[in-house]
Backbone as a ProteinNet text record, in pm:
[ID]
protein_1_A
[PRIMARY]
EGITVAALVVGEVCESPSHWRAKQTLSQWMEGHGVPGISGIDTRALTKKIRENGSILGRIVYEKPTNLGSLTFADPNLRNLVAECSVKEPRVFNATGTPRICAIDCGLKLNQIKCFVSRGARVDLVPWNYPLKEEEFDGLFISNGPGDPVVCKDTVTQIQRVLKNGKKPIFGICLG
[TERTIARY]
-89.5	-151.9	-299.6	-351.5	-492.2	-525.3	-652.9	-701.8	-733.6	-690.5	-728.8	-785.7	-889.8	-953.3	-1002	-979.3	-1024.2	-1170.6	-1213.4	-1351	-1373.2	-1498.9	-1531.4	-1624.5	-1587.1	-1667.7	-1705.3	-1834.9	-1880.3	-1994.1	-2013.3	-2125	-2255	-2248	-2368.6	-2330.9	-2417.8	-2393.1	-2509.1	-2474.3	-2575.2	-2620.8	-2748.1	-2799.8	-2862	-2861.1	-2911.8	-2814.8	-2705.1	-2604.3	-2662.1	-2612.4	-2665.4	-2565.4	-2444.6	-2346.2	-2388.3	-2382.4	-2433.3	-2356.8	-2233.1	-2155.2	-2167.9	-2238.5	-2251.7	-2329.4	-2271.9	-2337.9	-2392.9	-2346	-2392.2	-2369.2	-2431.7	-2411.5	-2280.9	-2233.4	-2114.4	-2137.1	-2254.7	-2286.3	-2279.9	-2331.2	-2326	-2182	-2101.3	-1960.6	-1890.2	-1913.6	-1849.6	-1891.1	-2019.5	-2067.3	-2002.5	-1990.8	-1928.5	-1780.9	-1715.6	-1572.2	-1544.4	-1651	-1633.4	-1579.4	-1613.5	-1565.7	-1676.8	-1654.2	-1756.3	-1761.1	-1874	-1885.9	-1992.2	-1986.2	-2084.5	-2108.6	-2234.6	-2268.1	-2339	-2363.2	-2427.5	-2329.4	-2202.3	-2097.4	-2057.3	-2036.8	-1985.6	-1835.7	-1800.9	-1660.8	-1569.7	-1623.7	-1541.2	-1500.8	-1594.7	-1564.5	-1466.4	-1485.2	-1394	-1253.5	-1242.5	-1112.2	-1045.3	-1122.3	-1067.4	-1015.1	-1089.7	-1048.4	-918.1	-907.1	-785	-668.3	-693.9	-587.8	-535.3	-624.4	-586.1	-520.6	-561.1	-515.6	-422.1	-399	-317.8	-402	-336.4	-406.9	-481.6	-603.6	-688.3	-739	-727.9	-784.5	-935.7	-1003.5	-1148.5	-1202.4	-1329.2	-1391.4	-1537.8	-1585.9	-1728	-1797.5	-1893	-1964.4	-2112	-2170.8	-2310.3	-2406.7	-2366.3	-2447.3	-2357.6	-2398.7	-2317.5	-2310.4	-2188.2	-2175.6	-2204.3	-2245.1	-2272.3	-2143.5	-2032.8	-1903.3	-1811.8	-1799.6	-1716	-1569.8	-1525.5	-1387.7	-1357.8	-1462	-1441.2	-1406.8	-1423.2	-1389.9	-1239	-1198	-1055.3	-1029.8	-906.7	-868.9	-746.8	-749.5	-632.3	-556.1	-441.7	-363.6	-274.9	-308.9	-227.9	-87.5	-68.2	64.6	164	116	207.9	273.2	212.9	269.7	348.1	442.5	514.6	436.5	342.9	256.6	335.2	442	525.8	587.5	638.9	698.9	595.9	471.6	366.2	330.3	343.4	298.6	412.9	535.4	651.1	685.8	748.3	798.2	900.9	917.3	1012.7	1148.7	1150.7	1274	1277.8	1397.5	1407.4	1346.4	1289	1233.4	1278.9	1302.4	1348.2	1239.2	1213.7	1119.6	1196.3	1180	1247	1399.3	1450.9	1592.2	1691.9	1656.3	1751.2	1730.8	1638.6	1606.8	1712.8	1697.8	1786.2	1707.6	1727.2	1820.7	1773	1860	1830.2	1781.9	1654	1593.3	1575.1	1624.7	1601.4	1478	1373.4	1248.5	1234.4	1234	1213.9	1064.1	1023.9	882.3	833.7	769.4	708.8	557.5	511.1	368.8	330	424.2	415.3	296.2	244.3	137.1	200.6	148	203.4	211.2	116.9	117.7	243.8	302.5	426.1	538	545.6	645.1	613.6	486.5	446.5	486.3	473	509.5	658.8	742.1	887	920.9	865.3	895.3	847.9	732.4	680.9	772.1	859.1	955.9	1094.2	1099.8	1223.8	1314.7	1275.7	1363.2	1361.6	1472.8	1479.4	1442.1	1359.4	1320.6	1361.1	1445.2	1480.6	1397.4	1293.8	1205.8	1265.9	1293.4	1358.2	1271.5	1286	1210.8	1242.3	1156.4	1166.9	1296.2	1353.1	1472	1595.8	1595.3	1703.7	1830.3	1947.2	2072.2	2105.7	2099.2	2118.9	2266.4	2291.6	2427.2	2421.2	2477.1	2464.5	2520	2618.5	2676.2	2579	2468.1	2372.8	2251.9	2248	2134.7	2177	2095.1	2119.1	2036.7	1924.4	1838	1761	1721.9	1651	1510.2	1410.8	1270.4	1216.4	1156.1	1096.3	945.4	883.3	739.8	655.7	527.4	432.4	398	323.7	285.5	202.3	159.7	70.8	145.3	72	124.6	218.2	285.5	374.6	517.3	581.6	718.2	820.1	782.6	874.8	919.8	833.6	869.8	963	991.3	1076.6	1221.1	1275.6	1411	1516.2	1502.9	1599.2	1598.5	1479.4	1467.5	1531.1	1499.9	1552.9	1705.5	1761.8	1908	1970.7	1911.6	1964	1956.2	1843.5	1824.6	1921.7	1940.8	2034	2175.5	2214	2347.7	2362.5	2259.7	2263.7	2262.7	2181.6	2177.4	2313	2375.8	2504.5	2610.4	2608.6	2705	2678.2	2551.2	2513.6	2542.6	2551.7	2587.4	2470.3	2360.2	2246.8	2121.9	2042.5	1914.9	1818.5	1743.1	1646	1511.9	1408.7	1275	1175.5	1062.2	964.3	825.1	729.8	590	525.6	442.8	370.7	466	468.1	555.9	699.4	737.4	872	899.7
-983.6	-929.8	-905.1	-800.4	-769.9	-695.5	-678.1	-602.1	-697.9	-662.4	-737.9	-639.3	-681.2	-594.4	-681.8	-635	-709.6	-680.1	-557	-515.1	-380.7	-339.4	-211.9	-132.6	-7.5	83.3	201.1	224.4	331.9	410.8	530.8	612.2	563.3	526.7	486.6	381	284.6	181.3	181.8	173.8	173.4	29.3	4.6	-130.8	-148.8	-42.6	-56.3	14.1	-54.9	7.2	40	149.3	192.3	175.2	128.2	109.7	-8.2	8.8	-91.9	-223.7	-221.5	-345.7	-415.5	-354	-412.7	-543.6	-647.3	-777.6	-809.9	-734.4	-755.5	-628.7	-622.8	-507.6	-526.1	-418.5	-426.3	-525.4	-520.5	-611.4	-756.9	-786.5	-923.3	-967.5	-877.6	-911.1	-939.3	-852.6	-869.7	-1001.8	-1033.5	-1159	-1278.1	-1270.2	-1377.9	-1397.4	-1292.4	-1299.6	-1302.4	-1314.4	-1323.4	-1196.8	-1081.6	-953.4	-888.7	-868.2	-802.1	-652.5	-591.7	-448.5	-386.8	-255.1	-180.8	-47	-3.2	126.5	211.4	337.4	429	489.3	486	537.8	677.8	768.4	901.7	885.9	861.3	831.2	952	1072.5	1192	1197.9	1171.2	1171.5	1059.6	943.6	831.1	865.5	926.4	967.3	1067.3	1161.5	1261.5	1194.4	1099.1	1027.2	950.4	885.4	811.3	907.7	1020.3	1119.6	1172.7	1195.4	1250.9	1148.1	1021.5	919.1	815	820	717.3	593.6	489.6	365.9	311.8	269.1	215.4	79.5	-20	-150	-141.2	-204.2	-203.2	-338.5	-355	-482.2	-456	-517	-508.1	-621.6	-584.5	-682.7	-675.7	-789.6	-791.5	-793.1	-855.6	-855.3	-816.4	-715.1	-667.1	-774.9	-817.4	-919.7	-860.1	-944.6	-896.6	-852.6	-916.8	-881.6	-827.5	-694.4	-633.9	-675.8	-708.1	-752.2	-885.5	-958.5	-1089.1	-1076.6	-956.1	-936.7	-944.4	-1016.3	-1024.7	-947	-901.9	-825.1	-888.4	-899.6	-944.9	-819.5	-796.5	-675.9	-697	-635.3	-654.4	-597	-504.5	-445.1	-540	-654.3	-754.6	-832.4	-821.7	-885.2	-779.6	-823.7	-731.3	-722.8	-629.3	-615	-573.6	-497.2	-455.4	-578	-670.6	-792.9	-873.7	-869.5	-945.4	-888.8	-757.2	-698.1	-652.9	-659.2	-615.8	-719.9	-673.9	-769.1	-859	-978.6	-1073.3	-1067	-1023.7	-1012.9	-875.6	-820.5	-691.3	-698.3	-585.3	-572.6	-439.7	-436.7	-314.9	-265.1	-133.9	-68.8	36.8	38.1	133.6	122.7	6.6	-27.9	72	142.7	237.3	380.6	399.4	534.1	593.9	725.2	797.4	912.6	947.6	889.7	752.5	685	551.4	564.3	531.8	543.9	405.3	388.9	266.1	290.9	212.6	227.5	110.8	141.3	36.7	11.1	-112.7	-148.4	-181.4	-83.7	-104.1	-118.9	-142.1	-151.5	-53.2	-25.6	75.8	56	165	162.5	171.7	96	90.9	229.3	317.9	451.1	529.5	501.2	569.6	534.8	409.6	368	434.3	435	496	643.1	714.5	856.7	876.1	792.4	801.4	767.6	657.3	610.6	712.2	775.9	874.4	996	1013.4	1124	1076.7	953.3	902.2	827.1	812.9	748.1	596.3	538.1	393.2	370.1	269.9	237.5	94.3	79.9	-51.9	-72.6	-154	-181.8	-296.6	-270.9	-372.8	-406	-527.8	-566.3	-476.6	-476.4	-391	-413.4	-532.7	-566.3	-587.2	-530.1	-549.2	-474.4	-538.5	-468.2	-365.6	-238.9	-131.7	-113.2	-91.9	-62.4	74.2	175.2	313.1	335	257.6	274.9	231.4	168.1	117.2	208.7	325.6	416.3	561.8	651.2	795.5	859.1	797.2	847.9	733.5	751	646.1	693.5	612.5	642.2	538.1	584.6	495.5	506.1	396.7	400.6	399	420.1	408	260.9	233.3	95.4	83.5	-38.1	-60.9	-79.7	-65.5	-102.8	-2.2	-48.8	32.8	19.4	130.4	121.8	72.1	66.7	19.8	-123.9	-204.5	-344.6	-360.1	-251.5	-256.2	-221.8	-288.4	-257.1	-270.6	-373.2	-391.9	-271.9	-221.6	-105.7	16.9	38.9	154.9	150.6	34	19.4	55.5	8	37.8	187.9	248.9	392.2	474.8	436.2	508.4	506.3	393.8	382.9	479.2	485.2	575.9	721.2	750.9	886.5	927.4	836.9	866.1	901.1	829.3	858.1	994.5	1035.6	1169	1200.7	1099.1	1122.8	1108.7	1051.1	1026.3	1096.3	1154.2	1211.9	1100	1126	1029.2	1100.1	1035.7	1092.8	980.5	1014.4	911.9	968.5	879	917.1	832.1	892.6	825.4	750.9	617.2	536.5	582.3	621.1	670	796.9
-656.3	-775.1	-748.8	-807.2	-794.6	-667.1	-644.6	-530.3	-416.3	-297.2	-178.3	-77.8	-9.6	89.2	204.6	326.3	443.9	473.2	447.1	471.9	403	392.2	329.4	420.4	444.6	526.1	436.9	418.5	329.7	394.2	343.9	388.7	328.4	201.5	129.8	27.1	6.9	-93.3	-193.2	-319.5	-425.6	-449.9	-434.1	-455.1	-593.3	-674.7	-811.4	-906.2	-941.3	-1027.9	-1164.9	-1223.6	-1352.5	-1466.3	-1436.4	-1542.8	-1629.5	-1759	-1851.3	-1846.2	-1796.2	-1788.9	-1653.1	-1559.1	-1425.5	-1432.4	-1371.4	-1369.2	-1230.4	-1130.6	-993.7	-912.8	-797.9	-710	-633.3	-572.2	-488.6	-374.8	-314.5	-203.6	-248.2	-366.8	-418.8	-442.5	-499.1	-522.7	-390.5	-291.9	-161.1	-96.9	-104	-46.4	-116.6	-247.6	-324.9	-295	-246.6	-215.8	-65.1	14.8	159.7	223.9	165.4	217.8	300.2	429.8	511.2	481.5	508	485.1	573.1	581.7	660.2	590.4	590.3	530.7	635.8	600.8	693.7	793.2	759.9	847.7	801.3	894.4	861.7	835.5	710.4	676.5	694.9	683.7	709	855.8	943.6	1087.5	1121.1	1059.1	1082	1034.1	916.9	863.4	956.7	1007.3	1100	1226.9	1279.7	1400.9	1375.5	1261.1	1227.6	1209.4	1143.3	1122.5	1255.4	1349.6	1480.2	1571.7	1560.3	1654.4	1593.9	1463.7	1399.6	1370.9	1322.1	1288.4	1409.3	1384.3	1489.9	1443.4	1529.8	1495.7	1505.4	1411.6	1412.2	1372.1	1392.2	1357.5	1326.8	1220.4	1188	1263.1	1348	1429.5	1392	1362.2	1319.7	1437.7	1547.5	1668.6	1784.7	1859.7	1971.6	2080.2	2115.2	2219	2357.2	2448.7	2584.3	2652.6	2619.4	2677.7	2567.3	2558	2453.2	2465	2585.4	2606.7	2540.4	2502.2	2438.6	2290	2234.5	2092.9	2073.3	1971.4	1939.3	1810.9	1795.3	1677.8	1613.4	1482.3	1407.7	1367.7	1429.4	1402.6	1280.4	1165.9	1045	1059	1152.5	1169.5	1234.8	1282.5	1335	1220.9	1101.1	981.2	904.7	825.6	738.2	607.4	601.9	484.8	361.5	381.3	268.6	202.4	281.2	226.4	148.4	192	125.5	-11.7	-29.4	-156.4	-247	-199.7	-279	-385.5	-494.4	-593.8	-526.2	-579.5	-520.3	-588.7	-713.1	-792	-858.6	-882.8	-951.9	-1092.4	-1136.4	-1271.9	-1329.4	-1458.9	-1526.1	-1620.4	-1615.7	-1705.4	-1783.9	-1916.9	-2005.5	-1990	-2025.1	-2001.6	-2059.4	-2166.2	-2227.3	-2178.3	-2085	-2037	-1946.8	-1928	-1837.9	-1775.8	-1652.2	-1556.5	-1510	-1439.7	-1388.8	-1244.1	-1223.7	-1091.4	-1031.2	-911.2	-835.6	-749.9	-772.4	-697.3	-600.8	-471.3	-370.9	-361.1	-388.9	-389.3	-248.7	-189.2	-57	-71.5	-195.2	-223.2	-331.7	-418.9	-522.9	-616.2	-664.8	-763.8	-902.4	-997.4	-1132.5	-1195.8	-1164.5	-1223.6	-1187.8	-1072	-1033.4	-1132	-1171.5	-1271.1	-1404.5	-1443.3	-1570.6	-1576.2	-1464.7	-1460.5	-1485.7	-1427.1	-1450.4	-1595.3	-1644.4	-1780	-1883.6	-1861.3	-1957.3	-1968.4	-1870.8	-1872.4	-1916	-1967.2	-2024.1	-1929.3	-1803.6	-1705	-1718.5	-1679.1	-1660.7	-1514.2	-1489.8	-1352.8	-1322.1	-1220.9	-1169.2	-1043.7	-1054.8	-941.8	-861.5	-733.5	-650.5	-529.4	-475.3	-356.2	-236.8	-140.9	-21.8	55.1	47.9	127.2	40	-77.7	-174.8	-130.6	-141.1	-107.6	-216.8	-183.2	-280.8	-314.1	-444	-491.2	-558.5	-492.5	-540	-679.3	-718.3	-851.8	-961.9	-924.1	-1022.5	-1043.9	-979.2	-1001.5	-984.1	-1044.9	-1034.5	-922.6	-889.5	-783.8	-721.7	-596.7	-522.8	-490	-527.8	-500.7	-403.4	-294.5	-195.8	-212	-250.4	-279.4	-152.9	-173.9	-64.5	-44.4	60.4	86.5	212.5	242.6	356.6	487.8	594.8	725.5	788.5	890.2	971.8	920.7	882.4	829.3	931.4	1057.9	1161.7	1134.7	1071.9	1046.4	926.5	856.4	736.6	771.1	869.1	916.4	806.2	720.5	610.9	516.9	485.8	397.7	462.3	588.1	660.6	663.9	689.9	694.5	560.6	450.8	316.9	287.5	321.2	295.3	379.7	504.3	592	534.6	476.3	417.3	299.6	214.1	98.8	147.2	247.9	304.7	361.4	431.7	495.5	391.4	278.7	171.5	109.4	104.8	59	-86	-170.7	-311	-407.8	-361.9	-451	-398.7	-489.5	-445.5	-404.7	-298.9	-248.6	-237	-287.6	-275.6	-252.6	-191.2	-159.4	-152	-130.3	-119.8	-10.6	71.5	181.2	272.7	264.5	349.4	332.9	209.1	182.4	258
[MASK]
++++++++++++++++++++++++++++++++++++++++++++++++++++++++++++++++++++++++++++++++++++++++++++++++++++++++++++++++++++++++++++++++++++++++++++++++++++++++++++++++++++++++++++++++

């Protein structure tokens, strides 16, 4: 629940917020929560590099070590990030709605559910590794989420089974 961040990389940071409800600066909040950050970065160039090369491990270093090889990296892709952020038990939204959409939670944003419900659909939100029963839904939605989908073998197996049967529409976003 809530927002989690390992670090923040920005082009510019505002040190004098003007919003009337602001009680502290972003830097103060980050320091209070132990979140490292760096500013003055060309974030467009960084985004382009990531887009061209895929995920890249990085580290914010405050003092350059004499031996760069001594730097260690915690690779988040070694963890199943989807399992960490997915719901643990199924949840139903708009129980009387139609059509009935089964949404696999791979790190879904609440607004995605709101969009379905606002159009009258019932949404059965299920964990990333939930055993799917095709007779229980009209369509399958695969949500977006963090990390490398390669570690989501249970999800892939379930989706492949539904695809093979070819009877239900399947749609997804990002990771999906």
